């Protein structure tokens, strides 16, 4: 008769199984499932710190901040290096916008989790728990660096996150975010293109060939715009004139939305366009719908920005595909034929800039941007007195996401301020809440 394992060993195995399930529920956002797992762990050993830590994490994600703090403190008093409790503590720091504390906590936690995952190996029962926490910690650290204006550090964390991804689609999504973040710091045309071309391999699929695509002389040209940003977003300011002023005798316009809706979305939908909501569709089924709409030219407005449509573009649902307006660099996707630009952004003869694109540059004669904010919202009257007359000095302003501001930009700003006597610079943004930003 086979000998039964000792009771304590059986309990340890059962506990580990519940904690692994809690980690899965955490990844899926199932807070009720997390609490149920914590309850089962607590049944095995009342007051178990791992159960308390799971409840602390669930409380954090549900917005029960006081409960999360109380439970995390309870765990850390007993086990100061407890990974999950430290993760919760970092999350609490993030909610209070204590970026310095959050970055320090997460960097320390990532170092420890990376070491543990490496030492344990994939066959160890605890590996999946540490691995899931490591992936989340790197994502949080990327966000913290981004908010703190450290674009290069944020990009590194996104790259490392992409390498931890289990699914190809997740790897591609994280790597796309990495490419977007790298745009905040100059890479160089050749290096930038090489990095973008790696993304193409991640989304490579069997694409439509359009061998029989014909357009009769009397049929309207069917233009499709695809974007997550048909909403209160900068892209909407540039797109609105295109939807308002196209020639309905020659063109049919389709809008394919991959992002959330708001009041601006409703306004855009009222234009003379055919609207398709793709949010619930996979890239494959979305591409099939576009192909069935017999689109002649499909224009991607997002590039590598958030919730982008590049996995759909990879299927080449239209015979001619263009990217531009919402992203200023190459996509690296070989099914995109052209990149929309102009003589100012990429002058004729600038072979260095051109070499950084996998797409052929399609230049507009003046600007490729049709900026019309008044079509989104009423603009204020401009009849007020210039502040310089009241203040006696010139005030410059920057309301940019500070991650976009480079050291070179700061030096240029300093030169401007020094050349304009007694001038001031107003910086508005989350970064300005940090102490280093106030003294830079």
Coordinates of C-alpha atoms in Angstrom, one line a residue, residues 34 45 70 80 88 93 133 136 145 156 161 164 177 185 191 210 212 215 219-221 246 248 255 321 327 344 352 434:
X34 CA -9.4 36.2 -5.0
X45 CA -4.2 28.0 8.9
X70 CA -4.6 48.0 7.1
X80 CA 8.5 42.7 6.1
X88 CA 0.0 46.4 -2.5
X93 CA 1.9 54.8 -3.1
X133 CA 3.6 39.4 -9.8
X136 CA 2.4 43.3 -13.1
X145 CA 8.4 56.2 -14.8
X156 CA 12.9 49.6 -20.8
X161 CA 7.3 43.2 -19.9
X164 CA 7.6 38.1 -20.1
X177 CA 3.8 50.3 -26.3
X185 CA 13.8 60.0 -27.1
X191 CA 17.8 51.8 -35.2
X210 CA -6.8 41.5 -53.4
X212 CA -9.3 40.5 -58.1
X215 CA -12.6 49.7 -59.2
X219 CA -17.9 53.6 -58.6
X220 CA -17.2 55.9 -55.7
X221 CA -13.9 55.4 -54.0
X246 CA -15.1 65.2 -48.4
X248 CA -19.8 62.8 -51.4
X255 CA -15.0 54.9 -39.8
X321 CA -3.1 51.0 -46.7
X327 CA 1.7 58.6 -34.9
X344 CA 8.0 70.2 -43.5
X352 CA 18.1 59.7 -43.7
X434 CA 6.7 66.1 -7.9

